[in-house]
GROMACS .gro file of N, CA and C in nm:
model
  456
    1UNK      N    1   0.081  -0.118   0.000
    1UNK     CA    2   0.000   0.000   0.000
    1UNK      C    3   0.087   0.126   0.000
    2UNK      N    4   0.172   0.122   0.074
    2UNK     CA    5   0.290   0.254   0.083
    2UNK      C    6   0.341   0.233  -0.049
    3UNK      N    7   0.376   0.152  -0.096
    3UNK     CA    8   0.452   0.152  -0.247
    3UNK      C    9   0.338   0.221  -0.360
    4UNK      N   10   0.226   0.161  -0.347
    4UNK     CA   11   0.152   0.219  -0.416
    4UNK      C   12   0.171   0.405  -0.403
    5UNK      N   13   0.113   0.424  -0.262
    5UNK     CA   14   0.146   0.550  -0.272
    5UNK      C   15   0.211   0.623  -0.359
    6UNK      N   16   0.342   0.609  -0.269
    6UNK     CA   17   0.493   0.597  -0.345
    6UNK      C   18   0.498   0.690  -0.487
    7UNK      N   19   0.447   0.540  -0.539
    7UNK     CA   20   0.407   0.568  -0.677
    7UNK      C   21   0.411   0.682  -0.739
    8UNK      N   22   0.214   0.675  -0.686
    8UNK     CA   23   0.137   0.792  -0.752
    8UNK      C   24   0.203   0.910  -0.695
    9UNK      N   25   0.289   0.899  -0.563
    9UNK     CA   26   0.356   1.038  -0.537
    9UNK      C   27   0.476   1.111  -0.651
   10UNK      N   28   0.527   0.993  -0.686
   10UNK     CA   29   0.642   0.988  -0.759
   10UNK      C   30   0.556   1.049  -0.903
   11UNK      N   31   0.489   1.011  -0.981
   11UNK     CA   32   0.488   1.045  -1.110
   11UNK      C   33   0.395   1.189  -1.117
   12UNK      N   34   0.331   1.241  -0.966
   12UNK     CA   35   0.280   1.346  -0.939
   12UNK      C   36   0.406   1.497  -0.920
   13UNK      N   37   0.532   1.457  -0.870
   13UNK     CA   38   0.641   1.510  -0.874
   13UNK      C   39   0.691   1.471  -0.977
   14UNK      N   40   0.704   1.376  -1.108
   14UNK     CA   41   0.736   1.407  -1.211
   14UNK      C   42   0.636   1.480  -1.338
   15UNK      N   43   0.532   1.488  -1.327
   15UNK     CA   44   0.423   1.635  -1.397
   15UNK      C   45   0.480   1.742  -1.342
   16UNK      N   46   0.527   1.774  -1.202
   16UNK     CA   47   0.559   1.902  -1.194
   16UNK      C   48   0.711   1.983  -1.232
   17UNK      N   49   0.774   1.821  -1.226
   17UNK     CA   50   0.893   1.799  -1.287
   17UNK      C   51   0.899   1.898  -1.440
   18UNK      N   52   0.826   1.797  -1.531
   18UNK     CA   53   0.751   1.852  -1.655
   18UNK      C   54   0.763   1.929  -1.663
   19UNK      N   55   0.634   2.006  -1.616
   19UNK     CA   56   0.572   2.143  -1.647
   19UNK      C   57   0.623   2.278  -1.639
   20UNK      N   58   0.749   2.244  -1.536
   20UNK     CA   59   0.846   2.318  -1.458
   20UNK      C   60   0.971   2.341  -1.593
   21UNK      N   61   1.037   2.276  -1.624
   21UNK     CA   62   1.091   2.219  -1.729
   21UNK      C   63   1.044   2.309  -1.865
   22UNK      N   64   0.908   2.264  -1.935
   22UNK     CA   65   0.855   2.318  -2.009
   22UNK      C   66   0.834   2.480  -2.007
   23UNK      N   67   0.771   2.525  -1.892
   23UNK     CA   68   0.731   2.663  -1.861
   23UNK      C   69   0.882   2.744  -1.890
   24UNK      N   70   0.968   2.723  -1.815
   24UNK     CA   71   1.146   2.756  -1.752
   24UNK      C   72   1.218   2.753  -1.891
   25UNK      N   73   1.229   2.616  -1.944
   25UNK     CA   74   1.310   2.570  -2.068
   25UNK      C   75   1.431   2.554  -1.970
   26UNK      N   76   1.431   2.495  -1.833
   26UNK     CA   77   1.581   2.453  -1.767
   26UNK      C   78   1.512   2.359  -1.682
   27UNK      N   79   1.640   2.287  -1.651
   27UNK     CA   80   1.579   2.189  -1.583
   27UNK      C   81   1.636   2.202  -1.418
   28UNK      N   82   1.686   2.328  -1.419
   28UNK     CA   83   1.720   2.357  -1.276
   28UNK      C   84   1.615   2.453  -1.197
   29UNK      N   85   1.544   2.450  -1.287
   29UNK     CA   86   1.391   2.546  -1.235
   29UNK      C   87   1.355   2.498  -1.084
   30UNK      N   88   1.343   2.315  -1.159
   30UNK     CA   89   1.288   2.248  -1.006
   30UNK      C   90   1.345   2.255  -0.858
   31UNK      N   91   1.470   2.223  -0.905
   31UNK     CA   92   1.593   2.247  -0.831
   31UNK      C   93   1.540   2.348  -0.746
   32UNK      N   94   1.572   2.443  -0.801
   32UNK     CA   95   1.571   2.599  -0.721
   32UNK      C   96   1.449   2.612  -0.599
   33UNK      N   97   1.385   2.560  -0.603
   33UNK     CA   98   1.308   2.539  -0.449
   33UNK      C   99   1.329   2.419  -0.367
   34UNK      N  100   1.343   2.478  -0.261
   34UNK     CA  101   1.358   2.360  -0.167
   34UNK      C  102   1.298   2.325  -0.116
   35UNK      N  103   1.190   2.303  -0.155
   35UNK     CA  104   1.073   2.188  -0.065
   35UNK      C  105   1.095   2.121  -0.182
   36UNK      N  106   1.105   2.119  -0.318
   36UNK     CA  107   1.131   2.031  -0.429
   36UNK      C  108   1.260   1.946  -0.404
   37UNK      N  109   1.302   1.994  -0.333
   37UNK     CA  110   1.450   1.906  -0.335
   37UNK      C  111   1.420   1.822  -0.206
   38UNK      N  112   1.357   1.902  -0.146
   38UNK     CA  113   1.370   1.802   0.006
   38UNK      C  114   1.251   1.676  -0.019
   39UNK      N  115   1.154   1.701  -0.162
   39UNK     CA  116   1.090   1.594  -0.208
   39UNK      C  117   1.132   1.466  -0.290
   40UNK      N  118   1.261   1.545  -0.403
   40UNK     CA  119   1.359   1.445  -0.413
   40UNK      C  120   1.450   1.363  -0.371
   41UNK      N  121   1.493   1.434  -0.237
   41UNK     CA  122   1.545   1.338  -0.093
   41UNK      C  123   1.479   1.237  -0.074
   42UNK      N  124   1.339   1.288  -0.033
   42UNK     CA  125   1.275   1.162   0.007
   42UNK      C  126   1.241   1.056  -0.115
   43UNK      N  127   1.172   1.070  -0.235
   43UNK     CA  128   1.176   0.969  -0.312
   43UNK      C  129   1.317   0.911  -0.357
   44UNK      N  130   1.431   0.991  -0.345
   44UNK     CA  131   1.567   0.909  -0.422
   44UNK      C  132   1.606   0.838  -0.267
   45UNK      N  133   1.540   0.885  -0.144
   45UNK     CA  134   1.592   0.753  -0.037
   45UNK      C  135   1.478   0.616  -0.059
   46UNK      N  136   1.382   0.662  -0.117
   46UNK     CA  137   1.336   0.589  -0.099
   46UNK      C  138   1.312   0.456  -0.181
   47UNK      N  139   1.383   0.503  -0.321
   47UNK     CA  140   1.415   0.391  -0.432
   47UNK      C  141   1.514   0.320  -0.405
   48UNK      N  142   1.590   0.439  -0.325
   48UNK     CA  143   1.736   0.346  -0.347
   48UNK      C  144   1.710   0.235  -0.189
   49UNK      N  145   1.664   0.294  -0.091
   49UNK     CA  146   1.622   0.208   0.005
   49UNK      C  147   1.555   0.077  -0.079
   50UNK      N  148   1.492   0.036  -0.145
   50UNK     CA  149   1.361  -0.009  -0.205
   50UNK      C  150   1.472  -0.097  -0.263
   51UNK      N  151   1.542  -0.038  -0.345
   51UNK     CA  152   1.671  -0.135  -0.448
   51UNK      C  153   1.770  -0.212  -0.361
   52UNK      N  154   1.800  -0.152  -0.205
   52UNK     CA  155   1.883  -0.193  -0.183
   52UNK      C  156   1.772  -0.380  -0.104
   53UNK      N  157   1.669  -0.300  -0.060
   53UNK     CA  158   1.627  -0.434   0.028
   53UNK      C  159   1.616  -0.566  -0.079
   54UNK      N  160   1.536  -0.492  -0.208
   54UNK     CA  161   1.545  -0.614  -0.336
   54UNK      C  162   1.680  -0.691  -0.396
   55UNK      N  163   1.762  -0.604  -0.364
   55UNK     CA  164   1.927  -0.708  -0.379
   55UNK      C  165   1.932  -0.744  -0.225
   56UNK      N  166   1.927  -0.735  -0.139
   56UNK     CA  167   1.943  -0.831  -0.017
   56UNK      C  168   1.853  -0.936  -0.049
   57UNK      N  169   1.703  -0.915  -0.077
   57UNK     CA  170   1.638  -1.068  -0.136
   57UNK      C  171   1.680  -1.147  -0.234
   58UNK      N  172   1.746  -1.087  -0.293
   58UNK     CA  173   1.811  -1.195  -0.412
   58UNK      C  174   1.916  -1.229  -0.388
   59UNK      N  175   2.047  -1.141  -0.262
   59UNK     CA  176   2.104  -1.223  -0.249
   59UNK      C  177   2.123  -1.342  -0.146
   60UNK      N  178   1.998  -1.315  -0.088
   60UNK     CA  179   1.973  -1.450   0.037
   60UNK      C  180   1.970  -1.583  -0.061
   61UNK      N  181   2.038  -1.671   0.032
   61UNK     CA  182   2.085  -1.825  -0.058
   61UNK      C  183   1.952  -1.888  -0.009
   62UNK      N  184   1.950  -2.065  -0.023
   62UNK     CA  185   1.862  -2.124   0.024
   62UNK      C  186   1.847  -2.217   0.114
   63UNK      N  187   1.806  -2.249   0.222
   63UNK     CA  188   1.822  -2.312   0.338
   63UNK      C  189   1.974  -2.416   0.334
   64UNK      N  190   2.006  -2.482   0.195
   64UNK     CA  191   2.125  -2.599   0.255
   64UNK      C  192   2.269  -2.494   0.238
   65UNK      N  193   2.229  -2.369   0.224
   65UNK     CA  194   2.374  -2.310   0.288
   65UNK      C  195   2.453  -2.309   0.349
   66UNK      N  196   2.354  -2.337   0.470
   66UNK     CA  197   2.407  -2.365   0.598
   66UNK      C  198   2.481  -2.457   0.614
   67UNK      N  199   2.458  -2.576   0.571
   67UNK     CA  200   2.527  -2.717   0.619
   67UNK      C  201   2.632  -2.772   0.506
   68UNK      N  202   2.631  -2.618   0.450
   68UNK     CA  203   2.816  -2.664   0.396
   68UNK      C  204   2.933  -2.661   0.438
   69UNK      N  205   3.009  -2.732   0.430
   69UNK     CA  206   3.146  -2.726   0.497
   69UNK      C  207   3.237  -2.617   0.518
   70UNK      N  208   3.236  -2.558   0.403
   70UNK     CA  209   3.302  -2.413   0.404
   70UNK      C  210   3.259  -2.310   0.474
   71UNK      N  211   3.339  -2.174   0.445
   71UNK     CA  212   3.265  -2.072   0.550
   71UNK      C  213   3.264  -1.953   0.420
   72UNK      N  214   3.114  -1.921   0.500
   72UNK     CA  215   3.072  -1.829   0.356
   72UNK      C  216   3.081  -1.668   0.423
   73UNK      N  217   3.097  -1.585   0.411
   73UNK     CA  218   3.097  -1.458   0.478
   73UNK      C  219   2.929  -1.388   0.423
   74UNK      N  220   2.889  -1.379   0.527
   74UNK     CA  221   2.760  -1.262   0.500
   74UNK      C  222   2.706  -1.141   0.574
   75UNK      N  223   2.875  -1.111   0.558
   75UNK     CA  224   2.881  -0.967   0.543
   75UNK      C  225   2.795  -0.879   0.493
   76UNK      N  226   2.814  -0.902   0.397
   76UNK     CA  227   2.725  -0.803   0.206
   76UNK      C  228   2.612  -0.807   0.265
   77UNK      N  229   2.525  -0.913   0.319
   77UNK     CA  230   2.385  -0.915   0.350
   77UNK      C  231   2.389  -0.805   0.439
   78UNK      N  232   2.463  -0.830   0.597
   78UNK     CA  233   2.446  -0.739   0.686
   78UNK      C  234   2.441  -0.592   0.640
   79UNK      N  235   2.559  -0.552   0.543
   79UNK     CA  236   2.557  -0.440   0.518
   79UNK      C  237   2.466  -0.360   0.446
   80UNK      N  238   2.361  -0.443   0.366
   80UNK     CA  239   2.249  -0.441   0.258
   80UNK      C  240   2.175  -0.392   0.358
   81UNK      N  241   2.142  -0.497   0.466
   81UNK     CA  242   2.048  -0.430   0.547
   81UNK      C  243   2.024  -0.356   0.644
   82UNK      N  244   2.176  -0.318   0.690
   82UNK     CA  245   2.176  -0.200   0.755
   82UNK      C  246   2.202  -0.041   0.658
   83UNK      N  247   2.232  -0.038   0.567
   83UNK     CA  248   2.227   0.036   0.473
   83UNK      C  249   2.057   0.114   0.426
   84UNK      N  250   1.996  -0.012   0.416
   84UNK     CA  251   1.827   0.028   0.360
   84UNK      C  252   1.798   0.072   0.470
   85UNK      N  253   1.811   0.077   0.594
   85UNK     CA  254   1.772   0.105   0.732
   85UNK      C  255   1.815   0.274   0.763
   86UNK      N  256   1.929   0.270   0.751
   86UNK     CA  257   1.987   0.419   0.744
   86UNK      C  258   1.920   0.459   0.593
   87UNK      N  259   1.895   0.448   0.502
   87UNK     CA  260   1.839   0.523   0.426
   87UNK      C  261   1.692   0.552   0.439
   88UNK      N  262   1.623   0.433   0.500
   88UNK     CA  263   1.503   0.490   0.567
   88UNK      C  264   1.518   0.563   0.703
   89UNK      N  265   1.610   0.626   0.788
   89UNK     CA  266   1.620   0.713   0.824
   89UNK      C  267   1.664   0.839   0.779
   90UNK      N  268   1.706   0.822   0.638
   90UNK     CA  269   1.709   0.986   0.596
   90UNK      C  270   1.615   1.039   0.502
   91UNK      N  271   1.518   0.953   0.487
   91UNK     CA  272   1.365   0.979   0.431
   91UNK      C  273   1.322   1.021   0.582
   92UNK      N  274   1.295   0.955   0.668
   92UNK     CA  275   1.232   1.018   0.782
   92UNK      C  276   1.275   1.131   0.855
   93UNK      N  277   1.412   1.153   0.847
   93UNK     CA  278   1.426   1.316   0.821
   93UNK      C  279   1.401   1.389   0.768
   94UNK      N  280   1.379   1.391   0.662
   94UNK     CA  281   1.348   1.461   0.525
   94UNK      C  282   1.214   1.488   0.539
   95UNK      N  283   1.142   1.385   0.586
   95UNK     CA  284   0.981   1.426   0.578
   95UNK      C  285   0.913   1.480   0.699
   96UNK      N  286   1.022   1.476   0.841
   96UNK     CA  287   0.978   1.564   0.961
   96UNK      C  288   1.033   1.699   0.894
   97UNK      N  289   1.115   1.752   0.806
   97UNK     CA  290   1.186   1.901   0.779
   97UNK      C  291   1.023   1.902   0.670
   98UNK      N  292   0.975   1.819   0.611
   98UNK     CA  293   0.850   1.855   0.528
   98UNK      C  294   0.757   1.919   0.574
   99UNK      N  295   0.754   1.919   0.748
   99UNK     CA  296   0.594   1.948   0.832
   99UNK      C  297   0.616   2.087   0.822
  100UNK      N  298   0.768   2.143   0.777
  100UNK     CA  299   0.805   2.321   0.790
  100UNK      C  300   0.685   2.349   0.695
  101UNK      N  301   0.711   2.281   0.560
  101UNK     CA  302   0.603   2.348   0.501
  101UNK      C  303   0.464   2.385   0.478
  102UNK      N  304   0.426   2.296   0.558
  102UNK     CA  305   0.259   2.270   0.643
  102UNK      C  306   0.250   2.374   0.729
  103UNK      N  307   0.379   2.415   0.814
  103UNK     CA  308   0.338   2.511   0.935
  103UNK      C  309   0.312   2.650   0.869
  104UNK      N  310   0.304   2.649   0.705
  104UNK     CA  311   0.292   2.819   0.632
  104UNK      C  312   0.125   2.825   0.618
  105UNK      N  313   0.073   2.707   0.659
  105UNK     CA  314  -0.088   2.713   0.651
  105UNK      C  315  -0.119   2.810   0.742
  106UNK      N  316  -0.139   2.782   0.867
  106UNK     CA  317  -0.205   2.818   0.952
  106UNK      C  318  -0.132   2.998   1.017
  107UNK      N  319  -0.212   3.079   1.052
  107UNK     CA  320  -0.119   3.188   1.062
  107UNK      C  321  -0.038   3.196   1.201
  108UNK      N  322  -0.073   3.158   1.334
  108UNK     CA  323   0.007   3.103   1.402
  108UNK      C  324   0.132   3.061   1.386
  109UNK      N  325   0.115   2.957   1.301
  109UNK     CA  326   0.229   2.887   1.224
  109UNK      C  327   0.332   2.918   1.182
  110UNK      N  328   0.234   3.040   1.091
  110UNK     CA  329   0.322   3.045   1.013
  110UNK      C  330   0.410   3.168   1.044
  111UNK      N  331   0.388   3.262   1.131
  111UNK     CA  332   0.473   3.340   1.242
  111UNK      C  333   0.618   3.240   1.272
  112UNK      N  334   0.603   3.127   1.283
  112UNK     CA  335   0.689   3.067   1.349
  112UNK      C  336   0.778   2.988   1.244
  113UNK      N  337   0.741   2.941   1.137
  113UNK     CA  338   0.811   3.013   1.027
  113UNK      C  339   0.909   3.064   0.932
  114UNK      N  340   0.829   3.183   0.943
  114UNK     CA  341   0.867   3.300   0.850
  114UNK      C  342   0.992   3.369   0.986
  115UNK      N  343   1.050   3.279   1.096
  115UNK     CA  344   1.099   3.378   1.215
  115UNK      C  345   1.193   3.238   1.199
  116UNK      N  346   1.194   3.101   1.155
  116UNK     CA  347   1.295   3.049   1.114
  116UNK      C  348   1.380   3.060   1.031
  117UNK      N  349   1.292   3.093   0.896
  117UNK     CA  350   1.337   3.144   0.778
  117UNK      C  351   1.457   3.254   0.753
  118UNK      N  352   1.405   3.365   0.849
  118UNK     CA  353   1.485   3.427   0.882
  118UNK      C  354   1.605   3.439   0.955
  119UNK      N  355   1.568   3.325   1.038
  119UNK     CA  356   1.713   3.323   1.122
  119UNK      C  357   1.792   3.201   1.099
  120UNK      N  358   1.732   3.164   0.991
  120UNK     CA  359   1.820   3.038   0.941
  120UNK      C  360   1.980   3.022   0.864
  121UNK      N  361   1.983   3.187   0.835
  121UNK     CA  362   2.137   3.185   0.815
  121UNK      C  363   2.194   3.206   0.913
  122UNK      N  364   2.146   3.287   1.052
  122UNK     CA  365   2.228   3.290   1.203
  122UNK      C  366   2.234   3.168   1.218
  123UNK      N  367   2.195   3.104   1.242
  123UNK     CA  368   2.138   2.957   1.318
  123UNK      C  369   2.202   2.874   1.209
  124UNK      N  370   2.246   2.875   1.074
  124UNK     CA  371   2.349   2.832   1.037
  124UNK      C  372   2.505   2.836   1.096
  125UNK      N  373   2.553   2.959   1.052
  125UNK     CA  374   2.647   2.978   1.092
  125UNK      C  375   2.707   2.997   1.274
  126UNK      N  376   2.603   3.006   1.361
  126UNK     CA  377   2.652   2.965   1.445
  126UNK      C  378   2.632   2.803   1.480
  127UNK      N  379   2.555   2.696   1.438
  127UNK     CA  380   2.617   2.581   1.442
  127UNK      C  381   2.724   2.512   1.362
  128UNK      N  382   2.749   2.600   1.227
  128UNK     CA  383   2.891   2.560   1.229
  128UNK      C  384   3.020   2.614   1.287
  129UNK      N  385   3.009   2.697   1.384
  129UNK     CA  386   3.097   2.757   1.453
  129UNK      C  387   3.155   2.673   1.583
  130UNK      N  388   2.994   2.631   1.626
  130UNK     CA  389   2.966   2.545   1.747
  130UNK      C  390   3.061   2.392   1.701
  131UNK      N  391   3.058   2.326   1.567
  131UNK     CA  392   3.105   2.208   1.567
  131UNK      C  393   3.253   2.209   1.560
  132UNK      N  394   3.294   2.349   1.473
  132UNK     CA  395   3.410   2.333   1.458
  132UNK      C  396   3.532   2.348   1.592
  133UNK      N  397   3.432   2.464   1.677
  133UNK     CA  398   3.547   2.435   1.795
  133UNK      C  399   3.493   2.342   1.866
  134UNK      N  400   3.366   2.254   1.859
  134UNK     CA  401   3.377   2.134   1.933
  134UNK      C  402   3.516   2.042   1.867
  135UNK      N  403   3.547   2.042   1.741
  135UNK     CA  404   3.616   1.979   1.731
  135UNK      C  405   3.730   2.027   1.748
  136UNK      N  406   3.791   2.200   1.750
  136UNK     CA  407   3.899   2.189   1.782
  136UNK      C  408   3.976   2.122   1.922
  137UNK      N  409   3.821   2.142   2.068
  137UNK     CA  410   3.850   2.104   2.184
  137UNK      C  411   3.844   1.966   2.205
  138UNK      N  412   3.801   1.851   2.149
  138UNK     CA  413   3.797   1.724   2.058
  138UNK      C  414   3.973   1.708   2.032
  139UNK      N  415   4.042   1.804   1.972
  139UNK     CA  416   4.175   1.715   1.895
  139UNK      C  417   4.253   1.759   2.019
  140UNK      N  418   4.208   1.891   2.060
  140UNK     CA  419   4.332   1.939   2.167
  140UNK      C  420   4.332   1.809   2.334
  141UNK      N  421   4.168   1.791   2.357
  141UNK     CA  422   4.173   1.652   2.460
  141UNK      C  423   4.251   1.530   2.394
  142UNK      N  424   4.227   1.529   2.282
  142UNK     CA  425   4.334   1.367   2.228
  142UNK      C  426   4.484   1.380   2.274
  143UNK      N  427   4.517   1.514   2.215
  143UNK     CA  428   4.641   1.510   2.185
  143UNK      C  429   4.722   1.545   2.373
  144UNK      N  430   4.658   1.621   2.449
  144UNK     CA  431   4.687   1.649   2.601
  144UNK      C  432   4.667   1.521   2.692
  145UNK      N  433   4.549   1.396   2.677
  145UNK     CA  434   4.538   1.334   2.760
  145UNK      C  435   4.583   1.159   2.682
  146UNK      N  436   4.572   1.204   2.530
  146UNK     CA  437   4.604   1.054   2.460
  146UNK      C  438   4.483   0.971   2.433
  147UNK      N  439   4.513   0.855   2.409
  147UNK     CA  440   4.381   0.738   2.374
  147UNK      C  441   4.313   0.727   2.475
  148UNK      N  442   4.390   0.736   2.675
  148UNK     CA  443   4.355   0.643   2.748
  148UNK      C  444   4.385   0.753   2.843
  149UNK      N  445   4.340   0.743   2.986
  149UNK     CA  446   4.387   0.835   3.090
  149UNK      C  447   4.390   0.691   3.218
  150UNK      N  448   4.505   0.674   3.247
  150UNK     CA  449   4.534   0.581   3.359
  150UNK      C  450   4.423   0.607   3.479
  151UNK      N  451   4.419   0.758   3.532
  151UNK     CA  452   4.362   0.767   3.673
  151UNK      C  453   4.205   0.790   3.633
  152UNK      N  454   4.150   0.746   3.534
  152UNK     CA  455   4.004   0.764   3.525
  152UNK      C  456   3.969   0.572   3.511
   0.00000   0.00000   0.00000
C-alpha cells in the first residue's frame, strides 16, 4: 500500500517535474526550491532504500547453505540491510523538515516560520561555529590526555 502511494507520489512530482521544465526551458527550475529538493530526498531515499532491500532478497541463498562445509561470509547481507535502514532514516528526516512546510498554513504557524526562515542563516552559521570548535576542543583533549587516561 505505501509503495503504491509511493508511486502515484512519484509520477505526481514528475508532472511538476515537466511542467516546470517546459514553462522555464531549464531543468534547474525544479531544483531551485527547496521543498522540491527536500521531495527528491525523500523519493531518491526511498528507491534506493527499495533497491537496496530487493538485492538483499536476491542475495539471500537457500536453506542448505548452511550445512556446507566451508565458511561463507555474510557480510554483504548485513551491510544491505543496515544500509536500507539508514536510508530509511534519511527519508524520515526529510519528511519531519516537510511538516516546515505545512506550518505556512495556519497563521500562528506560520509566524513561526517566517521567524525560522529568517534566522536560518544565524542559526546556520553559528552551528557551524559550534562544531568546529567542538572539534577543535575534541583534537586538543586527544592530543593532552592521549587514547587512554590511567587515573580515570
Amino acid at each position: 500500500m505505501a509503495c503504491a502511494f509511493v508511486i502515484c507520489y512519484s509520477s505526481q512530482q514528475a508532472s511538476i517535474f515537466v511542467k516546470l521544465t517546459r514553462k522555464t526551458g531549464s531543468l534547474t527550475a525544479y531544483f531551485k526550491d527547496v521543498w522540491n529538493m527536500l521531495e527528491f530526498t525523500v523519493l531518491f531515499g526511498f528507491y534506493f532504500s527499495l533497491y537496496m532491500r530487493l538485492s538483499l532478497y536476491a542475495s539471500l541463498f537457500p536453506d542448505p547453505v548452511i550445512f556446507e562445509e566451508g565458511y561463507y561470509d555474510f557480510g554483504v547481507i548485513g551491510a544491505l540491510y543496515k544500509m536500507s535502514f539508514n536510508l530509511d532514516s534519511i527519508c524520515v528526516i526529510a519528511l519531519f523538515f516537510k511538516l516546515f512546510k505545512y506550518a505556512q498554513l495556519h497563521p500562528s504557524t506560520s509566524m513561526l516560520f517566517s521567524v525560522l526562515v529568517r534566522s536560518g542563516g544565524d542559526i546556520g552559521f553559528f552551528l557551524v561555529l559550534l562544531f568546529v570548535l567542538l572539534a577543535a576542543f575534541s583534537f586538543c583533549a586527544m592530543q593532552f590526555f592521549g587514547t587512554f587516561i590511567e587515573e580515570y
